[in-house]
Amino acid sequence: MAKYANKVAVVTGAASGIGRSLAQELARRGARVVVADINGEGAAAVAREIEAAGGKASWVRLDVTDESEVAGLIHKTVADHGRIDFLFNNAGIGVGGEARDLTLAQWRRIVDVNLWGVIYGCHAAYPIMIRQGSGHIVNTASVAGLAPLPGEVCYATTKFAVVGLSTALRNEAAGLGVKVSVVCPGFIDTAIFETAEIAGADPKDILERLPRKFFATADQAAREILAGVSRNKDIIIVTLHGKLVVGLYRLSRPLWSAVNRIMMRDYRKIRKSAA
Ligand code: NAI
């Protein structure tokens, strides 16, 4: 609880699903939450729910694909509250299907939301958090960002990129007072399975056949995510099924983070000597 009490947290994509549950859980734990979503009415409704339950929340209509809107939100948050302690870059969309059926418009849309949205958030908040000497950026990727799953070429492209961005940024941020984690959920029962597009197929045919027994609720996911954030985990894999899927992939990489720390130290030495 103390970890979040009176802290300022921005959650993107917070009108629905995992983001909504994160916003609610953060508020229950005492944080002041900024509920941001392209669905302004939905964001307002979530902020009202939080306030009705005794929490502190404000809301804003935000399109994460708009660089200036994202920067504006981060700066307004700091102007209003004096600081930003947590940024959850959670907004995301689903586009599935095989690469041979994807249009470039579909590629662009998913990269704009799932990747550029996260980059804009990091780019705006990271320097402020460095100046504060504290802050935690939590980016949402997916199990599909750690293990290539069928029919997810463009989704995996964005989510692998978010894992790469987050784990690389985490190395840089260590020592500057800023924490970075990446969330990799398995199946979570949210609206994304109603709104996702599937190139070359009727979404219903695919989405209705997913193994529902492996689905967790958004509330369960939010609690698991915040447990990982509290422990400052680097990669927070959510659901047992997700952990199993990723397990095989990760078995081959036990030494990577140690090697990476040594490389980062050497990189900083070179940077200093070049200055
Ligand atoms: P959701 O569809 O319930 O919520 C996503 C929210 O993002 C919606 O409220 C939507 O309006 C908002 N959004 C979409 N485009 C936006 C934009 N341009 N600007 C601002 N907001 C925008 O989906 P869910 O499942 O809660 O997804 C949250 C995150 O979790 C996404 O990044 C998704 O890729 C990721 N994820 C979800 C999984 C699942 O099984 N539900 C599994 C793995 C990752």
PDB file of N, CA, C and O in Angstrom, residues 79-129:
ATOM      1  N   ALA A  79       2.453  19.648 -13.857  1.00  0.00           N
ATOM      2  CA  ALA A  79       2.015  20.998 -13.456  1.00  0.00           C
ATOM      3  C   ALA A  79       0.920  20.904 -12.382  1.00  0.00           C
ATOM      4  O   ALA A  79       0.917  21.659 -11.413  1.00  0.00           O
ATOM      5  N   ASP A  80      -0.002  19.956 -12.540  1.00  0.00           N
ATOM      6  CA  ASP A  80      -1.131  19.838 -11.598  1.00  0.00           C
ATOM      7  C   ASP A  80      -0.719  19.247 -10.256  1.00  0.00           C
ATOM      8  O   ASP A  80      -1.214  19.636  -9.208  1.00  0.00           O
ATOM      9  N   HIS A  81       0.158  18.220 -10.306  1.00  0.00           N
ATOM     10  CA  HIS A  81       0.435  17.443  -9.090  1.00  0.00           C
ATOM     11  C   HIS A  81       1.860  17.605  -8.569  1.00  0.00           C
ATOM     12  O   HIS A  81       2.218  17.025  -7.554  1.00  0.00           O
ATOM     13  N   GLY A  82       2.669  18.336  -9.340  1.00  0.00           N
ATOM     14  CA  GLY A  82       4.041  18.567  -8.883  1.00  0.00           C
ATOM     15  C   GLY A  82       5.009  17.462  -9.264  1.00  0.00           C
ATOM     16  O   GLY A  82       6.225  17.616  -9.116  1.00  0.00           O
ATOM     17  N   ARG A  83       4.493  16.322  -9.748  1.00  0.00           N
ATOM     18  CA  ARG A  83       5.380  15.213 -10.075  1.00  0.00           C
ATOM     19  C   ARG A  83       4.623  14.117 -10.833  1.00  0.00           C
ATOM     20  O   ARG A  83       3.396  14.159 -10.945  1.00  0.00           O
ATOM     21  N   ILE A  84       5.375  13.161 -11.354  1.00  0.00           N
ATOM     22  CA  ILE A  84       4.754  11.946 -11.902  1.00  0.00           C
ATOM     23  C   ILE A  84       5.575  10.764 -11.388  1.00  0.00           C
ATOM     24  O   ILE A  84       6.780  10.699 -11.600  1.00  0.00           O
ATOM     25  N   ASP A  85       4.912   9.897 -10.643  1.00  0.00           N
ATOM     26  CA  ASP A  85       5.621   8.764 -10.032  1.00  0.00           C
ATOM     27  C   ASP A  85       5.546   7.503 -10.879  1.00  0.00           C
ATOM     28  O   ASP A  85       6.500   6.729 -10.918  1.00  0.00           O
ATOM     29  N   PHE A  86       4.399   7.282 -11.521  1.00  0.00           N
ATOM     30  CA  PHE A  86       4.225   6.076 -12.340  1.00  0.00           C
ATOM     31  C   PHE A  86       3.601   6.450 -13.681  1.00  0.00           C
ATOM     32  O   PHE A  86       2.645   7.223 -13.734  1.00  0.00           O
ATOM     33  N   LEU A  87       4.155   5.903 -14.741  1.00  0.00           N
ATOM     34  CA  LEU A  87       3.497   6.000 -16.047  1.00  0.00           C
ATOM     35  C   LEU A  87       3.266   4.585 -16.553  1.00  0.00           C
ATOM     36  O   LEU A  87       4.223   3.836 -16.774  1.00  0.00           O
ATOM     37  N   PHE A  88       1.999   4.219 -16.702  1.00  0.00           N
ATOM     38  CA  PHE A  88       1.640   2.922 -17.274  1.00  0.00           C
ATOM     39  C   PHE A  88       1.272   3.136 -18.736  1.00  0.00           C
ATOM     40  O   PHE A  88       0.185   3.634 -19.046  1.00  0.00           O
ATOM     41  N   ASN A  89       2.199   2.814 -19.634  1.00  0.00           N
ATOM     42  CA  ASN A  89       1.923   2.882 -21.074  1.00  0.00           C
ATOM     43  C   ASN A  89       1.208   1.590 -21.456  1.00  0.00           C
ATOM     44  O   ASN A  89       1.831   0.623 -21.896  1.00  0.00           O
ATOM     45  N   ASN A  90      -0.107   1.597 -21.261  1.00  0.00           N
ATOM     46  CA  ASN A  90      -0.891   0.364 -21.366  1.00  0.00           C
ATOM     47  C   ASN A  90      -1.760   0.292 -22.618  1.00  0.00           C
ATOM     48  O   ASN A  90      -2.103  -0.796 -23.064  1.00  0.00           O
ATOM     49  N   ALA A  91      -2.099   1.456 -23.193  1.00  0.00           N
ATOM     50  CA  ALA A  91      -3.031   1.453 -24.336  1.00  0.00           C
ATOM     51  C   ALA A  91      -2.510   0.551 -25.449  1.00  0.00           C
ATOM     52  O   ALA A  91      -1.309   0.546 -25.749  1.00  0.00           O
ATOM     53  N   GLY A  92      -3.387  -0.214 -26.022  1.00  0.00           N
ATOM     54  CA  GLY A  92      -2.958  -1.096 -27.112  1.00  0.00           C
ATOM     55  C   GLY A  92      -4.152  -1.632 -27.880  1.00  0.00           C
ATOM     56  O   GLY A  92      -5.297  -1.592 -27.412  1.00  0.00           O
ATOM     57  N   ILE A  93      -3.877  -2.095 -29.091  1.00  0.00           N
ATOM     58  CA  ILE A  93      -4.922  -2.694 -29.927  1.00  0.00           C
ATOM     59  C   ILE A  93      -4.423  -4.052 -30.431  1.00  0.00           C
ATOM     60  O   ILE A  93      -3.219  -4.324 -30.402  1.00  0.00           O
ATOM     61  N   GLY A  94      -5.367  -4.842 -30.917  1.00  0.00           N
ATOM     62  CA  GLY A  94      -5.005  -6.150 -31.472  1.00  0.00           C
ATOM     63  C   GLY A  94      -5.263  -6.187 -32.972  1.00  0.00           C
ATOM     64  O   GLY A  94      -6.353  -5.828 -33.433  1.00  0.00           O
ATOM     65  N   VAL A  95      -4.246  -6.562 -33.712  1.00  0.00           N
ATOM     66  CA  VAL A  95      -4.427  -6.876 -35.139  1.00  0.00           C
ATOM     67  C   VAL A  95      -3.731  -8.211 -35.356  1.00  0.00           C
ATOM     68  O   VAL A  95      -2.532  -8.332 -35.125  1.00  0.00           O
ATOM     69  N   GLY A  96      -4.506  -9.200 -35.744  1.00  0.00           N
ATOM     70  CA  GLY A  96      -3.930 -10.528 -35.949  1.00  0.00           C
ATOM     71  C   GLY A  96      -3.994 -10.920 -37.408  1.00  0.00           C
ATOM     72  O   GLY A  96      -4.332 -10.110 -38.280  1.00  0.00           O
ATOM     73  N   GLY A  97      -3.677 -12.166 -37.653  1.00  0.00           N
ATOM     74  CA  GLY A  97      -3.715 -12.676 -39.019  1.00  0.00           C
ATOM     75  C   GLY A  97      -2.324 -12.932 -39.554  1.00  0.00           C
ATOM     76  O   GLY A  97      -1.328 -12.542 -38.940  1.00  0.00           O
ATOM     77  N   GLU A  98      -2.289 -13.599 -40.699  1.00  0.00           N
ATOM     78  CA  GLU A  98      -0.998 -13.921 -41.304  1.00  0.00           C
ATOM     79  C   GLU A  98      -0.461 -12.722 -42.085  1.00  0.00           C
ATOM     80  O   GLU A  98      -1.229 -11.930 -42.646  1.00  0.00           O
ATOM     81  N   ALA A  99       0.862 -12.616 -42.174  1.00  0.00           N
ATOM     82  CA  ALA A  99       1.508 -11.484 -42.842  1.00  0.00           C
ATOM     83  C   ALA A  99       1.028 -11.346 -44.287  1.00  0.00           C
ATOM     84  O   ALA A  99       0.871 -10.232 -44.792  1.00  0.00           O
ATOM     85  N   ARG A 100       0.756 -12.489 -44.925  1.00  0.00           N
ATOM     86  CA  ARG A 100       0.355 -12.410 -46.345  1.00  0.00           C
ATOM     87  C   ARG A 100      -1.004 -11.719 -46.532  1.00  0.00           C
ATOM     88  O   ARG A 100      -1.348 -11.317 -47.637  1.00  0.00           O
ATOM     89  N   ASP A 101      -1.788 -11.619 -45.466  1.00  0.00           N
ATOM     90  CA  ASP A 101      -3.101 -10.975 -45.560  1.00  0.00           C
ATOM     91  C   ASP A 101      -3.115  -9.552 -45.018  1.00  0.00           C
ATOM     92  O   ASP A 101      -4.127  -8.854 -45.122  1.00  0.00           O
ATOM     93  N   LEU A 102      -2.033  -9.133 -44.383  1.00  0.00           N
ATOM     94  CA  LEU A 102      -2.026  -7.810 -43.736  1.00  0.00           C
ATOM     95  C   LEU A 102      -1.840  -6.697 -44.754  1.00  0.00           C
ATOM     96  O   LEU A 102      -1.045  -6.837 -45.693  1.00  0.00           O
ATOM     97  N   THR A 103      -2.552  -5.591 -44.541  1.00  0.00           N
ATOM     98  CA  THR A 103      -2.318  -4.412 -45.378  1.00  0.00           C
ATOM     99  C   THR A 103      -1.302  -3.515 -44.666  1.00  0.00           C
ATOM    100  O   THR A 103      -1.126  -3.606 -43.432  1.00  0.00           O
ATOM    101  N   LEU A 104      -0.682  -2.621 -45.421  1.00  0.00           N
ATOM    102  CA  LEU A 104       0.252  -1.688 -44.781  1.00  0.00           C
ATOM    103  C   LEU A 104      -0.487  -0.752 -43.828  1.00  0.00           C
ATOM    104  O   LEU A 104       0.070  -0.313 -42.825  1.00  0.00           O
ATOM    105  N   ALA A 105      -1.750  -0.471 -44.142  1.00  0.00           N
ATOM    106  CA  ALA A 105      -2.540   0.382 -43.233  1.00  0.00           C
ATOM    107  C   ALA A 105      -2.683  -0.305 -41.873  1.00  0.00           C
ATOM    108  O   ALA A 105      -2.601   0.344 -40.821  1.00  0.00           O
ATOM    109  N   GLN A 106      -2.889  -1.630 -41.881  1.00  0.00           N
ATOM    110  CA  GLN A 106      -2.994  -2.361 -40.607  1.00  0.00           C
ATOM    111  C   GLN A 106      -1.664  -2.343 -39.857  1.00  0.00           C
ATOM    112  O   GLN A 106      -1.623  -2.149 -38.646  1.00  0.00           O
ATOM    113  N   TRP A 107      -0.576  -2.568 -40.591  1.00  0.00           N
ATOM    114  CA  TRP A 107       0.760  -2.490 -39.977  1.00  0.00           C
ATOM    115  C   TRP A 107       0.954  -1.131 -39.317  1.00  0.00           C
ATOM    116  O   TRP A 107       1.410  -1.037 -38.181  1.00  0.00           O
ATOM    117  N   ARG A 108       0.629  -0.049 -40.075  1.00  0.00           N
ATOM    118  CA  ARG A 108       0.890   1.307 -39.565  1.00  0.00           C
ATOM    119  C   ARG A 108       0.073   1.591 -38.319  1.00  0.00           C
ATOM    120  O   ARG A 108       0.559   2.161 -37.354  1.00  0.00           O
ATOM    121  N   ARG A 109      -1.205   1.156 -38.349  1.00  0.00           N
ATOM    122  CA  ARG A 109      -2.096   1.450 -37.224  1.00  0.00           C
ATOM    123  C   ARG A 109      -1.568   0.796 -35.940  1.00  0.00           C
ATOM    124  O   ARG A 109      -1.488   1.429 -34.892  1.00  0.00           O
ATOM    125  N   ILE A 110      -1.168  -0.466 -36.058  1.00  0.00           N
ATOM    126  CA  ILE A 110      -0.757  -1.163 -34.832  1.00  0.00           C
ATOM    127  C   ILE A 110       0.594  -0.654 -34.338  1.00  0.00           C
ATOM    128  O   ILE A 110       0.822  -0.521 -33.132  1.00  0.00           O
ATOM    129  N   VAL A 111       1.485  -0.332 -35.270  1.00  0.00           N
ATOM    130  CA  VAL A 111       2.785   0.219 -34.836  1.00  0.00           C
ATOM    131  C   VAL A 111       2.570   1.592 -34.192  1.00  0.00           C
ATOM    132  O   VAL A 111       3.181   1.918 -33.172  1.00  0.00           O
ATOM    133  N   ASP A 112       1.663   2.381 -34.775  1.00  0.00           N
ATOM    134  CA  ASP A 112       1.390   3.718 -34.207  1.00  0.00           C
ATOM    135  C   ASP A 112       0.881   3.624 -32.763  1.00  0.00           C
ATOM    136  O   ASP A 112       1.329   4.365 -31.901  1.00  0.00           O
ATOM    137  N   VAL A 113      -0.066   2.730 -32.531  1.00  0.00           N
ATOM    138  CA  VAL A 113      -0.658   2.659 -31.177  1.00  0.00           C
ATOM    139  C   VAL A 113       0.274   1.902 -30.229  1.00  0.00           C
ATOM    140  O   VAL A 113       0.663   2.407 -29.170  1.00  0.00           O
ATOM    141  N   ASN A 114       0.634   0.679 -30.593  1.00  0.00           N
ATOM    142  CA  ASN A 114       1.320  -0.208 -29.644  1.00  0.00           C
ATOM    143  C   ASN A 114       2.789   0.139 -29.434  1.00  0.00           C
ATOM    144  O   ASN A 114       3.331  -0.145 -28.368  1.00  0.00           O
ATOM    145  N   LEU A 115       3.417   0.715 -30.447  1.00  0.00           N
ATOM    146  CA  LEU A 115       4.842   1.040 -30.277  1.00  0.00           C
ATOM    147  C   LEU A 115       5.080   2.552 -30.137  1.00  0.00           C
ATOM    148  O   LEU A 115       5.634   2.988 -29.135  1.00  0.00           O
ATOM    149  N   TRP A 116       4.638   3.343 -31.121  1.00  0.00           N
ATOM    150  CA  TRP A 116       4.869   4.791 -31.003  1.00  0.00           C
ATOM    151  C   TRP A 116       4.194   5.357 -29.766  1.00  0.00           C
ATOM    152  O   TRP A 116       4.738   6.252 -29.109  1.00  0.00           O
ATOM    153  N   GLY A 117       3.023   4.830 -29.406  1.00  0.00           N
ATOM    154  CA  GLY A 117       2.333   5.299 -28.190  1.00  0.00           C
ATOM    155  C   GLY A 117       3.220   5.131 -26.962  1.00  0.00           C
ATOM    156  O   GLY A 117       3.291   6.012 -26.099  1.00  0.00           O
ATOM    157  N   VAL A 118       3.916   4.007 -26.898  1.00  0.00           N
ATOM    158  CA  VAL A 118       4.801   3.729 -25.756  1.00  0.00           C
ATOM    159  C   VAL A 118       6.051   4.616 -25.834  1.00  0.00           C
ATOM    160  O   VAL A 118       6.500   5.177 -24.832  1.00  0.00           O
ATOM    161  N   ILE A 119       6.590   4.756 -27.054  1.00  0.00           N
ATOM    162  CA  ILE A 119       7.789   5.611 -27.215  1.00  0.00           C
ATOM    163  C   ILE A 119       7.470   7.043 -26.785  1.00  0.00           C
ATOM    164  O   ILE A 119       8.231   7.662 -26.037  1.00  0.00           O
ATOM    165  N   TYR A 120       6.319   7.574 -27.248  1.00  0.00           N
ATOM    166  CA  TYR A 120       5.965   8.954 -26.880  1.00  0.00           C
ATOM    167  C   TYR A 120       5.874   9.104 -25.355  1.00  0.00           C
ATOM    168  O   TYR A 120       6.342  10.089 -24.789  1.00  0.00           O
ATOM    169  N   GLY A 121       5.262   8.124 -24.710  1.00  0.00           N
ATOM    170  CA  GLY A 121       5.121   8.184 -23.248  1.00  0.00           C
ATOM    171  C   GLY A 121       6.478   8.194 -22.567  1.00  0.00           C
ATOM    172  O   GLY A 121       6.753   9.025 -21.692  1.00  0.00           O
ATOM    173  N   CYS A 122       7.355   7.276 -22.971  1.00  0.00           N
ATOM    174  CA  CYS A 122       8.694   7.200 -22.373  1.00  0.00           C
ATOM    175  C   CYS A 122       9.463   8.493 -22.643  1.00  0.00           C
ATOM    176  O   CYS A 122      10.110   9.047 -21.756  1.00  0.00           O
ATOM    177  N   HIS A 123       9.387   8.957 -23.882  1.00  0.00           N
ATOM    178  CA  HIS A 123      10.162  10.138 -24.281  1.00  0.00           C
ATOM    179  C   HIS A 123       9.757  11.359 -23.448  1.00  0.00           C
ATOM    180  O   HIS A 123      10.604  12.191 -23.097  1.00  0.00           O
ATOM    181  N   ALA A 124       8.472  11.466 -23.141  1.00  0.00           N
ATOM    182  CA  ALA A 124       7.996  12.632 -22.377  1.00  0.00           C
ATOM    183  C   ALA A 124       8.298  12.479 -20.885  1.00  0.00           C
ATOM    184  O   ALA A 124       8.700  13.450 -20.234  1.00  0.00           O
ATOM    185  N   ALA A 125       8.113  11.288 -20.337  1.00  0.00           N
ATOM    186  CA  ALA A 125       8.189  11.142 -18.881  1.00  0.00           C
ATOM    187  C   ALA A 125       9.607  10.893 -18.364  1.00  0.00           C
ATOM    188  O   ALA A 125       9.947  11.304 -17.250  1.00  0.00           O
ATOM    189  N   TYR A 126      10.427  10.216 -19.179  1.00  0.00           N
ATOM    190  CA  TYR A 126      11.750   9.791 -18.688  1.00  0.00           C
ATOM    191  C   TYR A 126      12.628  10.969 -18.221  1.00  0.00           C
ATOM    192  O   TYR A 126      13.150  10.940 -17.104  1.00  0.00           O
ATOM    193  N   PRO A 127      12.770  12.052 -19.015  1.00  0.00           N
ATOM    194  CA  PRO A 127      13.617  13.159 -18.538  1.00  0.00           C
ATOM    195  C   PRO A 127      13.087  13.797 -17.262  1.00  0.00           C
ATOM    196  O   PRO A 127      13.862  14.208 -16.404  1.00  0.00           O
ATOM    197  N   ILE A 128      11.765  13.848 -17.143  1.00  0.00           N
ATOM    198  CA  ILE A 128      11.175  14.436 -15.930  1.00  0.00           C
ATOM    199  C   ILE A 128      11.488  13.546 -14.731  1.00  0.00           C
ATOM    200  O   ILE A 128      11.864  14.022 -13.656  1.00  0.00           O
ATOM    201  N   MET A 129      11.366  12.238 -14.928  1.00  0.00           N
ATOM    202  CA  MET A 129      11.662  11.316 -13.825  1.00  0.00           C
ATOM    203  C   MET A 129      13.141  11.371 -13.446  1.00  0.00           C
ATOM    204  O   MET A 129      13.499  11.264 -12.277  1.00  0.00           O
TER     205      MET A 129
END
